[in-house]
């Protein structure tokens, strides 16, 4: 992730993904992320801090199957559950973060109130590239943007602080021995809106949709900036 340790000190641990509504019989959605390589790794262009020079932070295309009868909206959440709990180790010279080090989960993409007739979002629709200071939250043609974790990550970083709405991509520590697994979850809801506003978070979405879930599905993409992990992952 980002090298400034003070950024990490601002993180709050993400709440567990949960809801209490009974699921419909056809309660599993099929979810797909476009542009992954054969190992399931994100393209470098989708990362917030890819290696080298080139396009970055371009939101990937995603799609999902239709929800069951009664679906009135969808929620989309992208989380990284592999963030090291000890921020002092992140990108620290001469230090390696073991694969089994304690972890927390954070949100990279928060989108609510997706219209019931929408079952795909095209590449670049939620981020055409890195925007220093972030992107606005609020209404888009494909849903209501909330604030992702970079809002807190970068809150004390000069030139980058701001509200980061919608999608902002992976930036795992270069010294992390664990490949990060980014989980994209899509949930079908029985309400057209969760009634959220302002820079709401992924945690806010999870609380608001409790009791309204009809179906859900997820898929996982991986990413790492550790050179010792990239080649083996791409080869599988």
Coordinates of C-alpha atoms in Angstrom, one line a residue:
X1 CA 0.0 0.0 0.0
X2 CA 1.0 3.6 0.3
X3 CA 4.5 4.1 1.9
X4 CA 3.6 6.9 4.4
X5 CA 3.0 5.1 7.7
X6 CA 0.8 7.9 9.0
X7 CA -1.7 7.1 6.3
X8 CA -2.1 3.6 7.6
X9 CA -2.6 4.8 11.2
X10 CA -5.9 6.4 9.9
X11 CA -7.5 3.1 8.9
X12 CA -10.5 1.7 10.7
X13 CA -11.0 -2.1 10.5
X14 CA -13.7 -3.0 8.1
X15 CA -16.8 -4.7 9.5
X16 CA -17.7 -8.2 8.6
X17 CA -19.9 -8.7 5.5
X18 CA -23.3 -9.8 6.8
X19 CA -27.1 -9.6 6.5
X20 CA -30.1 -11.2 8.0
X21 CA -32.6 -11.3 5.2
X22 CA -33.7 -14.8 4.1
X23 CA -32.2 -15.7 0.7
X24 CA -34.3 -16.7 -2.3
X25 CA -34.0 -20.2 -3.7
X26 CA -31.9 -18.8 -6.6
X27 CA -29.8 -16.8 -4.2
X28 CA -26.3 -17.0 -5.8
X29 CA -25.3 -14.4 -8.4
X30 CA -22.6 -15.1 -10.9
X31 CA -20.1 -12.3 -10.8
X32 CA -17.2 -11.6 -13.2
X33 CA -14.3 -9.1 -13.4
X34 CA -13.0 -8.4 -16.9
X35 CA -9.4 -8.1 -17.9
X36 CA -7.8 -10.6 -15.5
X37 CA -4.8 -12.7 -16.7
X38 CA -4.9 -16.5 -16.7
X39 CA -3.9 -16.6 -13.0
X40 CA -6.7 -14.3 -12.0
X41 CA -4.5 -11.3 -11.5
X42 CA -5.7 -7.7 -12.0
X43 CA -4.1 -5.8 -14.9
X44 CA -1.6 -3.3 -13.8
X45 CA -3.8 -0.6 -15.3
X46 CA -6.4 -1.4 -12.6
X47 CA -3.9 -0.8 -9.7
X48 CA -3.6 2.5 -7.7
X49 CA 0.2 2.2 -7.7
X50 CA 1.3 -0.3 -10.4
X51 CA 5.0 -0.9 -11.1
X52 CA 6.7 1.2 -13.8
X53 CA 5.1 3.9 -15.9
X54 CA 1.8 3.5 -17.6
X55 CA -2.0 3.9 -17.2
X56 CA -3.2 3.2 -13.6
X57 CA -6.3 3.2 -11.5
X58 CA -8.7 2.4 -14.3
X59 CA -11.7 0.6 -13.0
X60 CA -12.2 -2.9 -14.5
X61 CA -15.3 -3.9 -16.3
X62 CA -17.6 -6.1 -14.2
X63 CA -20.8 -8.0 -14.7
X64 CA -23.2 -10.2 -12.8
X65 CA -26.3 -12.3 -13.4
X66 CA -29.8 -11.0 -12.8
X67 CA -31.2 -11.2 -9.2
X68 CA -34.3 -13.1 -8.4
X69 CA -37.9 -11.9 -8.7
X70 CA -38.4 -8.8 -6.5
X71 CA -34.9 -7.4 -7.0
X72 CA -35.1 -3.6 -6.9
X73 CA -31.4 -2.7 -6.7
X74 CA -27.9 -4.0 -6.3
X75 CA -24.9 -3.2 -4.2
X76 CA -21.3 -3.6 -5.3
X77 CA -18.4 -3.8 -2.8
X78 CA -14.7 -4.6 -3.5
X79 CA -12.6 -5.5 -0.5
X80 CA -9.1 -6.4 0.3
X81 CA -9.0 -8.7 3.3
X82 CA -5.2 -9.1 3.2
X83 CA -4.1 -5.7 4.5
X84 CA -1.4 -6.2 7.2
X85 CA -2.6 -5.2 10.7
X86 CA 0.8 -3.9 11.7
X87 CA 1.2 -0.7 9.7
X88 CA 4.7 -0.1 10.9
X89 CA 5.9 -3.0 8.7
X90 CA 4.5 -1.7 5.5
X91 CA 7.2 -1.1 2.9
X92 CA 9.8 -0.8 5.7
X93 CA 13.3 -1.2 4.2
X94 CA 14.9 -4.5 5.2
X95 CA 11.7 -5.9 6.5
X96 CA 9.4 -8.7 5.1
X97 CA 5.8 -9.1 6.1
X98 CA 5.2 -12.8 6.6
X99 CA 2.3 -14.4 4.7
X100 CA 0.7 -15.4 8.0
X101 CA 0.9 -12.0 9.6
X102 CA -2.4 -10.8 11.1
X103 CA -4.7 -9.0 8.6
X104 CA -7.6 -6.6 8.3
X105 CA -10.1 -5.9 5.5
X106 CA -10.6 -2.6 3.7
X107 CA -12.9 -1.3 0.9
X108 CA -11.6 -0.3 -2.5
X109 CA -15.0 0.2 -4.3
X110 CA -18.3 1.2 -2.8
X111 CA -21.4 1.5 -5.0
X112 CA -25.0 1.3 -3.8
X113 CA -28.5 1.8 -5.4
X114 CA -27.4 0.2 -8.7
X115 CA -30.6 0.1 -10.8
X116 CA -32.3 -3.3 -11.0
X117 CA -31.9 -3.3 -14.8
X118 CA -28.1 -2.8 -14.6
X119 CA -26.0 -5.9 -14.6
X120 CA -22.7 -4.6 -15.9
X121 CA -20.4 -1.7 -15.5
X122 CA -17.9 -1.0 -18.2
X123 CA -14.1 -0.5 -17.9
X124 CA -13.3 3.0 -16.8
X125 CA -16.8 3.9 -15.8
X126 CA -15.9 4.3 -12.1
X127 CA -12.3 5.6 -12.6
X128 CA -10.6 6.6 -15.9
X129 CA -7.3 7.1 -14.1
X130 CA -5.8 8.2 -10.8
X131 CA -7.1 11.6 -9.6
X132 CA -5.1 13.2 -6.8
X133 CA -7.5 14.3 -4.2
X134 CA -10.1 11.8 -5.2
X135 CA -13.4 11.6 -7.1
X136 CA -16.8 12.8 -6.0
X137 CA -19.3 10.6 -4.2
X138 CA -22.9 10.7 -5.2
X139 CA -25.2 9.8 -8.0
X140 CA -23.9 8.3 -11.3
X141 CA -25.9 6.6 -14.1
X142 CA -25.0 3.2 -12.7
X143 CA -25.5 3.8 -8.9
X144 CA -24.6 5.9 -5.9
X145 CA -21.0 6.2 -5.1
X146 CA -19.7 5.9 -1.5
X147 CA -16.2 6.7 -0.2
X148 CA -13.5 4.0 -0.4
X149 CA -10.6 3.5 2.0
X150 CA -8.2 5.9 0.3
X151 CA -10.3 8.7 1.9
X152 CA -8.7 7.7 5.2
X153 CA -5.5 6.3 3.9
X154 CA -4.5 9.7 2.4
X155 CA -6.2 12.1 4.8
X156 CA -2.9 13.4 6.1
X157 CA -0.9 13.3 2.8
X158 CA -0.3 16.7 1.2
X159 CA -1.5 16.9 -2.3
X160 CA -3.6 13.7 -2.1
X161 CA -6.0 14.2 0.7
X162 CA -9.7 14.3 -0.2
X163 CA -12.8 12.1 -0.6
X164 CA -12.1 9.1 -2.9
X165 CA -15.5 8.1 -4.3
X166 CA -16.3 4.9 -6.1
X167 CA -13.3 2.8 -7.3
X168 CA -9.6 3.1 -6.5
X169 CA -7.5 0.1 -7.1
X170 CA -4.9 -2.2 -5.4
X171 CA -1.7 -0.9 -3.8
X172 CA -0.4 -3.8 -1.7
X173 CA 2.9 -3.5 0.2
X174 CA 6.0 -4.4 -1.9
X175 CA 7.4 -6.3 1.0
X176 CA 4.4 -8.4 1.7
X177 CA 4.8 -12.2 1.2
X178 CA 1.1 -12.7 0.8
X179 CA -0.7 -12.2 -2.5
X180 CA -3.7 -10.0 -1.9
X181 CA -7.1 -11.3 -2.8
X182 CA -9.6 -8.6 -3.9
X183 CA -13.2 -9.9 -3.3
X184 CA -15.9 -8.3 -5.5
X185 CA -19.3 -8.8 -4.0
X186 CA -22.6 -8.0 -5.7
X187 CA -25.9 -8.2 -3.7
X188 CA -29.5 -8.1 -4.9
X189 CA -31.8 -6.1 -2.7
X190 CA -35.5 -5.8 -2.2
X191 CA -35.4 -2.0 -1.9
X192 CA -34.6 0.6 -4.7
X193 CA -32.4 2.6 -2.4
X194 CA -30.6 2.2 0.9
X195 CA -31.2 5.9 1.8
X196 CA -27.5 6.7 2.1
X197 CA -26.0 10.1 1.3
X198 CA -22.7 11.9 1.5
X199 CA -19.4 10.1 1.8
X200 CA -20.9 6.9 3.2
X201 CA -18.6 3.9 3.6
X202 CA -18.6 0.2 2.9
X203 CA -19.4 -0.4 6.5
X204 CA -22.5 1.9 6.2
X205 CA -23.7 -0.1 3.2
X206 CA -23.4 -3.4 5.0
X207 CA -25.4 -2.1 7.9
X208 CA -28.1 -0.5 5.7
X209 CA -28.7 -3.6 3.6
X210 CA -29.1 -6.0 6.5
X211 CA -32.6 -7.5 6.2
X212 CA -32.9 -6.6 2.5
X213 CA -30.7 -9.2 0.8
X214 CA -32.3 -11.4 -1.8
X215 CA -29.2 -12.9 -3.4
X216 CA -25.5 -12.3 -3.5
X217 CA -22.4 -13.5 -5.3
X218 CA -18.7 -12.9 -5.4
X219 CA -15.5 -13.4 -7.3
X220 CA -11.8 -12.8 -6.5
X221 CA -9.0 -11.1 -8.3
X222 CA -5.4 -11.1 -7.0
X223 CA -2.6 -8.6 -7.0
X224 CA 0.9 -8.2 -5.6
X225 CA 3.8 -5.7 -6.0
X226 CA 6.3 -8.2 -4.5
X227 CA 8.5 -9.2 -7.5
X228 CA 9.1 -12.6 -6.0
X229 CA 5.3 -13.4 -6.1
X230 CA 4.3 -11.8 -9.4
X231 CA 5.9 -14.3 -11.9
X232 CA 4.7 -17.5 -10.1
X233 CA 1.2 -16.1 -9.8
X234 CA 1.1 -15.2 -13.5
X235 CA 2.4 -18.6 -14.5
X236 CA -0.5 -20.5 -12.8

